[in-house]
Amino acid sequence: MSLLSHFARRIRLMGPISVAEFMKDVISDPKHGYYPQAARIGHKGDFITAPELTPVFGEIVAAWSLVHWEKVIKSNTISFTELGPGRGTLMKDILETAGIIGPAFFW
């Protein structure tokens, strides 16, 4: 069943659906959804982000974070959180660089 057929059947049986319900199905339907399909991120995907092109952005974030940590918050821990639909490339670059230039990050 196509996604169009799915929506037509669902609306026919249950009535109108919200935009949130529509978007949920369009994005995550296991067979026809946007993200479960072929690679969406990267050179052959629909979009690409800076970390997918080069590690420089992650290296700069790591260097800035180390300087900030040493000058301002050295007595506390620092947490990195990467949010988004990517592959974790930015976080990988940050952690690799932090491990090289600032091993004190990793107690």
PDB file of N, CA and C in Angstrom:
ATOM      1  N   MET A   1       0.856  -1.173   0.000  1.00  0.00           N
ATOM      2  CA  MET A   1       0.000   0.000   0.000  1.00  0.00           C
ATOM      3  C   MET A   1       0.901   1.235   0.000  1.00  0.00           C
ATOM      4  N   SER A   2       0.621   2.155  -0.873  1.00  0.00           N
ATOM      5  CA  SER A   2       1.384   3.401  -0.930  1.00  0.00           C
ATOM      6  C   SER A   2       0.997   4.291   0.248  1.00  0.00           C
ATOM      7  N   LEU A   3       1.806   5.297   0.498  1.00  0.00           N
ATOM      8  CA  LEU A   3       1.508   6.243   1.576  1.00  0.00           C
ATOM      9  C   LEU A   3       0.227   7.005   1.254  1.00  0.00           C
ATOM     10  N   LEU A   4       0.020   7.328  -0.010  1.00  0.00           N
ATOM     11  CA  LEU A   4      -1.219   8.010  -0.417  1.00  0.00           C
ATOM     12  C   LEU A   4      -2.424   7.128  -0.116  1.00  0.00           C
ATOM     13  N   SER A   5      -2.343   5.849  -0.453  1.00  0.00           N
ATOM     14  CA  SER A   5      -3.438   4.920  -0.163  1.00  0.00           C
ATOM     15  C   SER A   5      -3.650   4.784   1.341  1.00  0.00           C
ATOM     16  N   HIS A   6      -2.552   4.769   2.089  1.00  0.00           N
ATOM     17  CA  HIS A   6      -2.626   4.686   3.543  1.00  0.00           C
ATOM     18  C   HIS A   6      -3.419   5.863   4.101  1.00  0.00           C
ATOM     19  N   PHE A   7      -3.091   7.070   3.658  1.00  0.00           N
ATOM     20  CA  PHE A   7      -3.791   8.263   4.160  1.00  0.00           C
ATOM     21  C   PHE A   7      -5.251   8.277   3.714  1.00  0.00           C
ATOM     22  N   ALA A   8      -5.503   7.924   2.468  1.00  0.00           N
ATOM     23  CA  ALA A   8      -6.879   7.916   1.968  1.00  0.00           C
ATOM     24  C   ALA A   8      -7.729   6.940   2.786  1.00  0.00           C
ATOM     25  N   ARG A   9      -7.193   5.757   3.032  1.00  0.00           N
ATOM     26  CA  ARG A   9      -7.931   4.756   3.817  1.00  0.00           C
ATOM     27  C   ARG A   9      -8.140   5.232   5.252  1.00  0.00           C
ATOM     28  N   ARG A  10      -7.080   5.739   5.851  1.00  0.00           N
ATOM     29  CA  ARG A  10      -7.162   6.199   7.234  1.00  0.00           C
ATOM     30  C   ARG A  10      -8.181   7.328   7.397  1.00  0.00           C
ATOM     31  N   ILE A  11      -8.158   8.278   6.489  1.00  0.00           N
ATOM     32  CA  ILE A  11      -9.097   9.408   6.568  1.00  0.00           C
ATOM     33  C   ILE A  11     -10.522   8.934   6.309  1.00  0.00           C
ATOM     34  N   ARG A  12     -10.679   8.016   5.382  1.00  0.00           N
ATOM     35  CA  ARG A  12     -12.005   7.479   5.080  1.00  0.00           C
ATOM     36  C   ARG A  12     -12.594   6.759   6.301  1.00  0.00           C
ATOM     37  N   LEU A  13     -11.747   6.005   7.016  1.00  0.00           N
ATOM     38  CA  LEU A  13     -12.217   5.231   8.164  1.00  0.00           C
ATOM     39  C   LEU A  13     -12.318   6.039   9.458  1.00  0.00           C
ATOM     40  N   MET A  14     -11.379   6.977   9.662  1.00  0.00           N
ATOM     41  CA  MET A  14     -11.295   7.650  10.954  1.00  0.00           C
ATOM     42  C   MET A  14     -11.563   9.157  10.897  1.00  0.00           C
ATOM     43  N   GLY A  15     -11.718   9.694   9.713  1.00  0.00           N
ATOM     44  CA  GLY A  15     -11.943  11.122   9.597  1.00  0.00           C
ATOM     45  C   GLY A  15     -10.638  11.895   9.470  1.00  0.00           C
ATOM     46  N   PRO A  16     -10.723  13.202   9.554  1.00  0.00           N
ATOM     47  CA  PRO A  16      -9.544  14.065   9.362  1.00  0.00           C
ATOM     48  C   PRO A  16      -8.410  13.717  10.337  1.00  0.00           C
ATOM     49  N   ILE A  17      -7.198  13.992   9.887  1.00  0.00           N
ATOM     50  CA  ILE A  17      -6.023  13.791  10.728  1.00  0.00           C
ATOM     51  C   ILE A  17      -5.320  15.145  10.915  1.00  0.00           C
ATOM     52  N   SER A  18      -4.546  15.233  11.965  1.00  0.00           N
ATOM     53  CA  SER A  18      -3.817  16.477  12.236  1.00  0.00           C
ATOM     54  C   SER A  18      -2.559  16.547  11.376  1.00  0.00           C
ATOM     55  N   VAL A  19      -2.010  17.727  11.286  1.00  0.00           N
ATOM     56  CA  VAL A  19      -0.743  17.895  10.570  1.00  0.00           C
ATOM     57  C   VAL A  19       0.334  17.073  11.269  1.00  0.00           C
ATOM     58  N   ALA A  20       0.317  17.023  12.588  1.00  0.00           N
ATOM     59  CA  ALA A  20       1.297  16.243  13.343  1.00  0.00           C
ATOM     60  C   ALA A  20       1.222  14.761  12.975  1.00  0.00           C
ATOM     61  N   GLU A  21       0.011  14.224  12.873  1.00  0.00           N
ATOM     62  CA  GLU A  21      -0.150  12.812  12.492  1.00  0.00           C
ATOM     63  C   GLU A  21       0.348  12.573  11.065  1.00  0.00           C
ATOM     64  N   PHE A  22       0.021  13.494  10.181  1.00  0.00           N
ATOM     65  CA  PHE A  22       0.461  13.392   8.786  1.00  0.00           C
ATOM     66  C   PHE A  22       1.989  13.390   8.717  1.00  0.00           C
ATOM     67  N   MET A  23       2.621  14.351   9.381  1.00  0.00           N
ATOM     68  CA  MET A  23       4.076  14.467   9.332  1.00  0.00           C
ATOM     69  C   MET A  23       4.757  13.252   9.958  1.00  0.00           C
ATOM     70  N   LYS A  24       4.200  12.750  11.043  1.00  0.00           N
ATOM     71  CA  LYS A  24       4.771  11.562  11.683  1.00  0.00           C
ATOM     72  C   LYS A  24       4.834  10.405  10.700  1.00  0.00           C
ATOM     73  N   ASP A  25       3.730  10.172   9.999  1.00  0.00           N
ATOM     74  CA  ASP A  25       3.696   9.066   9.041  1.00  0.00           C
ATOM     75  C   ASP A  25       4.598   9.326   7.832  1.00  0.00           C
ATOM     76  N   VAL A  26       4.579  10.535   7.330  1.00  0.00           N
ATOM     77  CA  VAL A  26       5.399  10.860   6.159  1.00  0.00           C
ATOM     78  C   VAL A  26       6.882  10.705   6.477  1.00  0.00           C
ATOM     79  N   ILE A  27       7.266  11.057   7.674  1.00  0.00           N
ATOM     80  CA  ILE A  27       8.676  10.998   8.053  1.00  0.00           C
ATOM     81  C   ILE A  27       9.103   9.598   8.462  1.00  0.00           C
ATOM     82  N   SER A  28       8.265   8.878   9.221  1.00  0.00           N
ATOM     83  CA  SER A  28       8.748   7.646   9.838  1.00  0.00           C
ATOM     84  C   SER A  28       8.080   6.351   9.398  1.00  0.00           C
ATOM     85  N   ASP A  29       7.169   6.389   8.451  1.00  0.00           N
ATOM     86  CA  ASP A  29       6.550   5.145   7.987  1.00  0.00           C
ATOM     87  C   ASP A  29       7.655   4.177   7.558  1.00  0.00           C
ATOM     88  N   PRO A  30       7.663   2.942   8.097  1.00  0.00           N
ATOM     89  CA  PRO A  30       8.756   2.006   7.813  1.00  0.00           C
ATOM     90  C   PRO A  30       8.970   1.707   6.331  1.00  0.00           C
ATOM     91  N   LYS A  31       7.904   1.694   5.556  1.00  0.00           N
ATOM     92  CA  LYS A  31       8.040   1.337   4.146  1.00  0.00           C
ATOM     93  C   LYS A  31       8.189   2.555   3.232  1.00  0.00           C
ATOM     94  N   HIS A  32       7.455   3.634   3.518  1.00  0.00           N
ATOM     95  CA  HIS A  32       7.432   4.772   2.594  1.00  0.00           C
ATOM     96  C   HIS A  32       7.936   6.077   3.207  1.00  0.00           C
ATOM     97  N   GLY A  33       8.285   6.062   4.470  1.00  0.00           N
ATOM     98  CA  GLY A  33       8.692   7.291   5.143  1.00  0.00           C
ATOM     99  C   GLY A  33      10.004   7.851   4.634  1.00  0.00           C
ATOM    100  N   TYR A  34      10.223   9.110   4.937  1.00  0.00           N
ATOM    101  CA  TYR A  34      11.424   9.812   4.470  1.00  0.00           C
ATOM    102  C   TYR A  34      12.697   9.210   5.052  1.00  0.00           C
ATOM    103  N   TYR A  35      12.781   9.096   6.373  1.00  0.00           N
ATOM    104  CA  TYR A  35      14.031   8.651   6.993  1.00  0.00           C
ATOM    105  C   TYR A  35      14.324   7.167   6.840  1.00  0.00           C
ATOM    106  N   PRO A  36      13.338   6.269   6.861  1.00  0.00           N
ATOM    107  CA  PRO A  36      13.673   4.850   6.690  1.00  0.00           C
ATOM    108  C   PRO A  36      14.169   4.495   5.285  1.00  0.00           C
ATOM    109  N   GLN A  37      14.022   5.375   4.332  1.00  0.00           N
ATOM    110  CA  GLN A  37      14.465   5.099   2.968  1.00  0.00           C
ATOM    111  C   GLN A  37      15.989   5.210   2.879  1.00  0.00           C
ATOM    112  N   ALA A  38      16.497   5.190   1.695  1.00  0.00           N
ATOM    113  CA  ALA A  38      17.940   5.247   1.444  1.00  0.00           C
ATOM    114  C   ALA A  38      18.584   6.435   2.162  1.00  0.00           C
ATOM    115  N   ALA A  39      19.891   6.438   2.191  1.00  0.00           N
ATOM    116  CA  ALA A  39      20.639   7.496   2.873  1.00  0.00           C
ATOM    117  C   ALA A  39      20.130   8.875   2.477  1.00  0.00           C
ATOM    118  N   ARG A  40      19.785   9.673   3.463  1.00  0.00           N
ATOM    119  CA  ARG A  40      19.260  11.014   3.213  1.00  0.00           C
ATOM    120  C   ARG A  40      20.300  12.092   3.477  1.00  0.00           C
ATOM    121  N   ILE A  41      21.355  11.738   4.202  1.00  0.00           N
ATOM    122  CA  ILE A  41      22.380  12.705   4.560  1.00  0.00           C
ATOM    123  C   ILE A  41      23.673  12.301   3.867  1.00  0.00           C
ATOM    124  N   GLY A  42      24.375  13.264   3.355  1.00  0.00           N
ATOM    125  CA  GLY A  42      25.660  12.984   2.733  1.00  0.00           C
ATOM    126  C   GLY A  42      25.684  13.402   1.278  1.00  0.00           C
ATOM    127  N   HIS A  43      26.773  13.104   0.626  1.00  0.00           N
ATOM    128  CA  HIS A  43      26.982  13.536  -0.756  1.00  0.00           C
ATOM    129  C   HIS A  43      25.905  13.019  -1.711  1.00  0.00           C
ATOM    130  N   LYS A  44      25.370  11.857  -1.452  1.00  0.00           N
ATOM    131  CA  LYS A  44      24.349  11.292  -2.340  1.00  0.00           C
ATOM    132  C   LYS A  44      22.939  11.458  -1.792  1.00  0.00           C
ATOM    133  N   GLY A  45      22.816  12.104  -0.643  1.00  0.00           N
ATOM    134  CA  GLY A  45      21.511  12.287  -0.020  1.00  0.00           C
ATOM    135  C   GLY A  45      20.849  13.589  -0.432  1.00  0.00           C
ATOM    136  N   ASP A  46      19.806  13.958   0.313  1.00  0.00           N
ATOM    137  CA  ASP A  46      19.058  15.179   0.027  1.00  0.00           C
ATOM    138  C   ASP A  46      19.727  16.425   0.573  1.00  0.00           C
ATOM    139  N   PHE A  47      20.552  16.267   1.593  1.00  0.00           N
ATOM    140  CA  PHE A  47      21.250  17.416   2.157  1.00  0.00           C
ATOM    141  C   PHE A  47      22.556  16.955   2.788  1.00  0.00           C
ATOM    142  N   ILE A  48      23.412  17.924   3.021  1.00  0.00           N
ATOM    143  CA  ILE A  48      24.699  17.626   3.648  1.00  0.00           C
ATOM    144  C   ILE A  48      25.010  18.751   4.626  1.00  0.00           C
ATOM    145  N   THR A  49      25.644  18.410   5.719  1.00  0.00           N
ATOM    146  CA  THR A  49      26.003  19.413   6.716  1.00  0.00           C
ATOM    147  C   THR A  49      27.519  19.558   6.758  1.00  0.00           C
ATOM    148  N   ALA A  50      27.988  20.651   7.336  1.00  0.00           N
ATOM    149  CA  ALA A  50      29.421  20.942   7.369  1.00  0.00           C
ATOM    150  C   ALA A  50      30.261  19.784   7.908  1.00  0.00           C
ATOM    151  N   PRO A  51      29.864  19.136   9.009  1.00  0.00           N
ATOM    152  CA  PRO A  51      30.694  18.038   9.513  1.00  0.00           C
ATOM    153  C   PRO A  51      30.844  16.870   8.534  1.00  0.00           C
ATOM    154  N   GLU A  52      29.895  16.709   7.637  1.00  0.00           N
ATOM    155  CA  GLU A  52      30.000  15.632   6.653  1.00  0.00           C
ATOM    156  C   GLU A  52      31.020  15.966   5.564  1.00  0.00           C
ATOM    157  N   LEU A  53      31.327  17.250   5.406  1.00  0.00           N
ATOM    158  CA  LEU A  53      32.281  17.674   4.387  1.00  0.00           C
ATOM    159  C   LEU A  53      33.715  17.679   4.892  1.00  0.00           C
ATOM    160  N   THR A  54      33.892  18.128   6.144  1.00  0.00           N
ATOM    161  CA  THR A  54      35.230  18.270   6.710  1.00  0.00           C
ATOM    162  C   THR A  54      35.146  18.254   8.236  1.00  0.00           C
ATOM    163  N   PRO A  55      36.195  17.776   8.900  1.00  0.00           N
ATOM    164  CA  PRO A  55      36.184  17.759  10.364  1.00  0.00           C
ATOM    165  C   PRO A  55      36.523  19.115  10.990  1.00  0.00           C
ATOM    166  N   VAL A  56      36.801  20.121  10.177  1.00  0.00           N
ATOM    167  CA  VAL A  56      37.267  21.411  10.696  1.00  0.00           C
ATOM    168  C   VAL A  56      36.291  22.030  11.698  1.00  0.00           C
ATOM    169  N   PHE A  57      35.008  21.986  11.432  1.00  0.00           N
ATOM    170  CA  PHE A  57      34.033  22.589  12.349  1.00  0.00           C
ATOM    171  C   PHE A  57      34.110  21.924  13.723  1.00  0.00           C
ATOM    172  N   GLY A  58      34.128  20.605  13.760  1.00  0.00           N
ATOM    173  CA  GLY A  58      34.236  19.889  15.024  1.00  0.00           C
ATOM    174  C   GLY A  58      35.547  20.179  15.745  1.00  0.00           C
ATOM    175  N   GLU A  59      36.629  20.331  14.979  1.00  0.00           N
ATOM    176  CA  GLU A  59      37.924  20.650  15.569  1.00  0.00           C
ATOM    177  C   GLU A  59      37.892  22.032  16.221  1.00  0.00           C
ATOM    178  N   ILE A  60      37.252  22.980  15.557  1.00  0.00           N
ATOM    179  CA  ILE A  60      37.146  24.335  16.103  1.00  0.00           C
ATOM    180  C   ILE A  60      36.283  24.338  17.363  1.00  0.00           C
ATOM    181  N   VAL A  61      35.172  23.621  17.337  1.00  0.00           N
ATOM    182  CA  VAL A  61      34.312  23.533  18.528  1.00  0.00           C
ATOM    183  C   VAL A  61      35.090  22.913  19.686  1.00  0.00           C
ATOM    184  N   ALA A  62      35.854  21.876  19.416  1.00  0.00           N
ATOM    185  CA  ALA A  62      36.648  21.230  20.471  1.00  0.00           C
ATOM    186  C   ALA A  62      37.697  22.183  21.027  1.00  0.00           C
ATOM    187  N   ALA A  63      38.401  22.886  20.156  1.00  0.00           N
ATOM    188  CA  ALA A  63      39.437  23.824  20.604  1.00  0.00           C
ATOM    189  C   ALA A  63      38.826  24.945  21.442  1.00  0.00           C
ATOM    190  N   TRP A  64      37.728  25.518  20.986  1.00  0.00           N
ATOM    191  CA  TRP A  64      37.067  26.584  21.739  1.00  0.00           C
ATOM    192  C   TRP A  64      36.587  26.049  23.092  1.00  0.00           C
ATOM    193  N   SER A  65      36.021  24.863  23.097  1.00  0.00           N
ATOM    194  CA  SER A  65      35.510  24.282  24.341  1.00  0.00           C
ATOM    195  C   SER A  65      36.627  24.051  25.342  1.00  0.00           C
ATOM    196  N   LEU A  66      37.768  23.578  24.867  1.00  0.00           N
ATOM    197  CA  LEU A  66      38.899  23.344  25.762  1.00  0.00           C
ATOM    198  C   LEU A  66      39.382  24.660  26.372  1.00  0.00           C
ATOM    199  N   VAL A  67      39.519  25.707  25.563  1.00  0.00           N
ATOM    200  CA  VAL A  67      39.950  27.010  26.070  1.00  0.00           C
ATOM    201  C   VAL A  67      38.940  27.528  27.091  1.00  0.00           C
ATOM    202  N   HIS A  68      37.661  27.452  26.771  1.00  0.00           N
ATOM    203  CA  HIS A  68      36.615  27.916  27.685  1.00  0.00           C
ATOM    204  C   HIS A  68      36.647  27.115  28.985  1.00  0.00           C
ATOM    205  N   TRP A  69      36.788  25.813  28.881  1.00  0.00           N
ATOM    206  CA  TRP A  69      36.825  24.941  30.053  1.00  0.00           C
ATOM    207  C   TRP A  69      38.018  25.285  30.945  1.00  0.00           C
ATOM    208  N   GLU A  70      39.196  25.477  30.334  1.00  0.00           N
ATOM    209  CA  GLU A  70      40.396  25.784  31.114  1.00  0.00           C
ATOM    210  C   GLU A  70      40.308  27.144  31.804  1.00  0.00           C
ATOM    211  N   LYS A  71      39.698  28.134  31.147  1.00  0.00           N
ATOM    212  CA  LYS A  71      39.643  29.486  31.697  1.00  0.00           C
ATOM    213  C   LYS A  71      38.479  29.708  32.650  1.00  0.00           C
ATOM    214  N   VAL A  72      37.368  29.009  32.445  1.00  0.00           N
ATOM    215  CA  VAL A  72      36.145  29.343  33.168  1.00  0.00           C
ATOM    216  C   VAL A  72      35.644  28.234  34.086  1.00  0.00           C
ATOM    217  N   ILE A  73      35.575  27.027  33.605  1.00  0.00           N
ATOM    218  CA  ILE A  73      34.843  25.996  34.351  1.00  0.00           C
ATOM    219  C   ILE A  73      35.671  24.761  34.684  1.00  0.00           C
ATOM    220  N   LYS A  74      36.965  24.897  34.794  1.00  0.00           N
ATOM    221  CA  LYS A  74      37.829  23.725  34.952  1.00  0.00           C
ATOM    222  C   LYS A  74      37.458  22.831  36.129  1.00  0.00           C
ATOM    223  N   SER A  75      36.861  23.406  37.153  1.00  0.00           N
ATOM    224  CA  SER A  75      36.519  22.589  38.311  1.00  0.00           C
ATOM    225  C   SER A  75      35.265  21.743  38.084  1.00  0.00           C
ATOM    226  N   ASN A  76      34.565  21.989  36.998  1.00  0.00           N
ATOM    227  CA  ASN A  76      33.341  21.232  36.696  1.00  0.00           C
ATOM    228  C   ASN A  76      33.533  20.394  35.442  1.00  0.00           C
ATOM    229  N   THR A  77      32.628  19.484  35.245  1.00  0.00           N
ATOM    230  CA  THR A  77      32.674  18.679  34.025  1.00  0.00           C
ATOM    231  C   THR A  77      32.003  19.446  32.894  1.00  0.00           C
ATOM    232  N   ILE A  78      32.274  19.015  31.695  1.00  0.00           N
ATOM    233  CA  ILE A  78      31.648  19.607  30.521  1.00  0.00           C
ATOM    234  C   ILE A  78      30.948  18.491  29.763  1.00  0.00           C
ATOM    235  N   SER A  79      29.798  18.788  29.240  1.00  0.00           N
ATOM    236  CA  SER A  79      29.030  17.785  28.487  1.00  0.00           C
ATOM    237  C   SER A  79      28.815  18.270  27.069  1.00  0.00           C
ATOM    238  N   PHE A  80      28.952  17.368  26.126  1.00  0.00           N
ATOM    239  CA  PHE A  80      28.643  17.660  24.735  1.00  0.00           C
ATOM    240  C   PHE A  80      27.407  16.853  24.361  1.00  0.00           C
ATOM    241  N   THR A  81      26.491  17.496  23.690  1.00  0.00           N
ATOM    242  CA  THR A  81      25.288  16.816  23.218  1.00  0.00           C
ATOM    243  C   THR A  81      25.053  17.206  21.774  1.00  0.00           C
ATOM    244  N   GLU A  82      24.941  16.226  20.922  1.00  0.00           N
ATOM    245  CA  GLU A  82      24.641  16.501  19.515  1.00  0.00           C
ATOM    246  C   GLU A  82      23.212  16.065  19.255  1.00  0.00           C
ATOM    247  N   LEU A  83      22.410  16.981  18.775  1.00  0.00           N
ATOM    248  CA  LEU A  83      21.012  16.692  18.473  1.00  0.00           C
ATOM    249  C   LEU A  83      20.781  16.819  16.981  1.00  0.00           C
ATOM    250  N   GLY A  84      19.988  15.965  16.446  1.00  0.00           N
ATOM    251  CA  GLY A  84      19.660  16.069  15.037  1.00  0.00           C
ATOM    252  C   GLY A  84      19.630  14.716  14.367  1.00  0.00           C
ATOM    253  N   PRO A  85      19.249  14.714  13.113  1.00  0.00           N
ATOM    254  CA  PRO A  85      19.074  13.461  12.400  1.00  0.00           C
ATOM    255  C   PRO A  85      20.337  12.937  11.746  1.00  0.00           C
ATOM    256  N   GLY A  86      21.465  13.507  12.053  1.00  0.00           N
ATOM    257  CA  GLY A  86      22.694  13.102  11.389  1.00  0.00           C
ATOM    258  C   GLY A  86      23.266  11.793  11.896  1.00  0.00           C
ATOM    259  N   ARG A  87      24.525  11.578  11.559  1.00  0.00           N
ATOM    260  CA  ARG A  87      25.194  10.329  11.895  1.00  0.00           C
ATOM    261  C   ARG A  87      26.149  10.449  13.072  1.00  0.00           C
ATOM    262  N   GLY A  88      26.154  11.616  13.721  1.00  0.00           N
ATOM    263  CA  GLY A  88      27.062  11.812  14.843  1.00  0.00           C
ATOM    264  C   GLY A  88      28.457  12.238  14.425  1.00  0.00           C
ATOM    265  N   THR A  89      28.608  12.678  13.196  1.00  0.00           N
ATOM    266  CA  THR A  89      29.921  13.063  12.679  1.00  0.00           C
ATOM    267  C   THR A  89      30.506  14.241  13.447  1.00  0.00           C
ATOM    268  N   LEU A  90      29.685  15.239  13.765  1.00  0.00           N
ATOM    269  CA  LEU A  90      30.175  16.391  14.513  1.00  0.00           C
ATOM    270  C   LEU A  90      30.717  15.947  15.872  1.00  0.00           C
ATOM    271  N   MET A  91      29.972  15.122  16.582  1.00  0.00           N
ATOM    272  CA  MET A  91      30.412  14.657  17.901  1.00  0.00           C
ATOM    273  C   MET A  91      31.691  13.837  17.787  1.00  0.00           C
ATOM    274  N   LYS A  92      31.780  13.004  16.792  1.00  0.00           N
ATOM    275  CA  LYS A  92      32.985  12.201  16.576  1.00  0.00           C
ATOM    276  C   LYS A  92      34.191  13.116  16.394  1.00  0.00           C
ATOM    277  N   ASP A  93      34.042  14.150  15.582  1.00  0.00           N
ATOM    278  CA  ASP A  93      35.143  15.084  15.337  1.00  0.00           C
ATOM    279  C   ASP A  93      35.525  15.844  16.603  1.00  0.00           C
ATOM    280  N   ILE A  94      34.516  16.284  17.371  1.00  0.00           N
ATOM    281  CA  ILE A  94      34.785  17.004  18.628  1.00  0.00           C
ATOM    282  C   ILE A  94      35.543  16.112  19.596  1.00  0.00           C
ATOM    283  N   LEU A  95      35.061  14.894  19.792  1.00  0.00           N
ATOM    284  CA  LEU A  95      35.686  13.998  20.775  1.00  0.00           C
ATOM    285  C   LEU A  95      37.082  13.560  20.345  1.00  0.00           C
ATOM    286  N   GLU A  96      37.266  13.309  19.055  1.00  0.00           N
ATOM    287  CA  GLU A  96      38.602  12.932  18.578  1.00  0.00           C
ATOM    288  C   GLU A  96      39.591  14.068  18.812  1.00  0.00           C
ATOM    289  N   THR A  97      39.190  15.278  18.475  1.00  0.00           N
ATOM    290  CA  THR A  97      40.080  16.435  18.640  1.00  0.00           C
ATOM    291  C   THR A  97      40.314  16.732  20.107  1.00  0.00           C
ATOM    292  N   ALA A  98      39.286  16.687  20.920  1.00  0.00           N
ATOM    293  CA  ALA A  98      39.442  16.937  22.359  1.00  0.00           C
ATOM    294  C   ALA A  98      40.387  15.920  22.977  1.00  0.00           C
ATOM    295  N   GLY A  99      40.335  14.696  22.520  1.00  0.00           N
ATOM    296  CA  GLY A  99      41.228  13.663  23.042  1.00  0.00           C
ATOM    297  C   GLY A  99      42.689  13.893  22.671  1.00  0.00           C
ATOM    298  N   ILE A 100      42.909  14.597  21.567  1.00  0.00           N
ATOM    299  CA  ILE A 100      44.265  14.888  21.121  1.00  0.00           C
ATOM    300  C   ILE A 100      44.819  16.131  21.809  1.00  0.00           C
ATOM    301  N   ILE A 101      44.036  17.204  21.824  1.00  0.00           N
ATOM    302  CA  ILE A 101      44.554  18.474  22.349  1.00  0.00           C
ATOM    303  C   ILE A 101      44.248  18.703  23.816  1.00  0.00           C
ATOM    304  N   GLY A 102      43.343  17.957  24.376  1.00  0.00           N
ATOM    305  CA  GLY A 102      42.959  18.195  25.774  1.00  0.00           C
ATOM    306  C   GLY A 102      42.571  16.946  26.498  1.00  0.00           C
ATOM    307  N   PRO A 103      43.494  16.015  26.737  1.00  0.00           N
ATOM    308  CA  PRO A 103      43.125  14.770  27.416  1.00  0.00           C
ATOM    309  C   PRO A 103      42.489  14.981  28.788  1.00  0.00           C
ATOM    310  N   ALA A 104      42.691  16.140  29.391  1.00  0.00           N
ATOM    311  CA  ALA A 104      42.078  16.404  30.703  1.00  0.00           C
ATOM    312  C   ALA A 104      40.563  16.436  30.637  1.00  0.00           C
ATOM    313  N   PHE A 105      40.023  16.582  29.443  1.00  0.00           N
ATOM    314  CA  PHE A 105      38.572  16.510  29.266  1.00  0.00           C
ATOM    315  C   PHE A 105      38.048  15.162  29.756  1.00  0.00           C
ATOM    316  N   PHE A 106      38.837  14.127  29.586  1.00  0.00           N
ATOM    317  CA  PHE A 106      38.398  12.760  29.848  1.00  0.00           C
ATOM    318  C   PHE A 106      39.010  12.260  31.144  1.00  0.00           C
ATOM    319  N   TRP A 107      38.350  12.536  32.255  1.00  0.00           N
ATOM    320  CA  TRP A 107      38.882  12.129  33.553  1.00  0.00           C
ATOM    321  C   TRP A 107      38.673  10.678  33.788  1.00  0.00           C
TER     322      TRP A 107
END
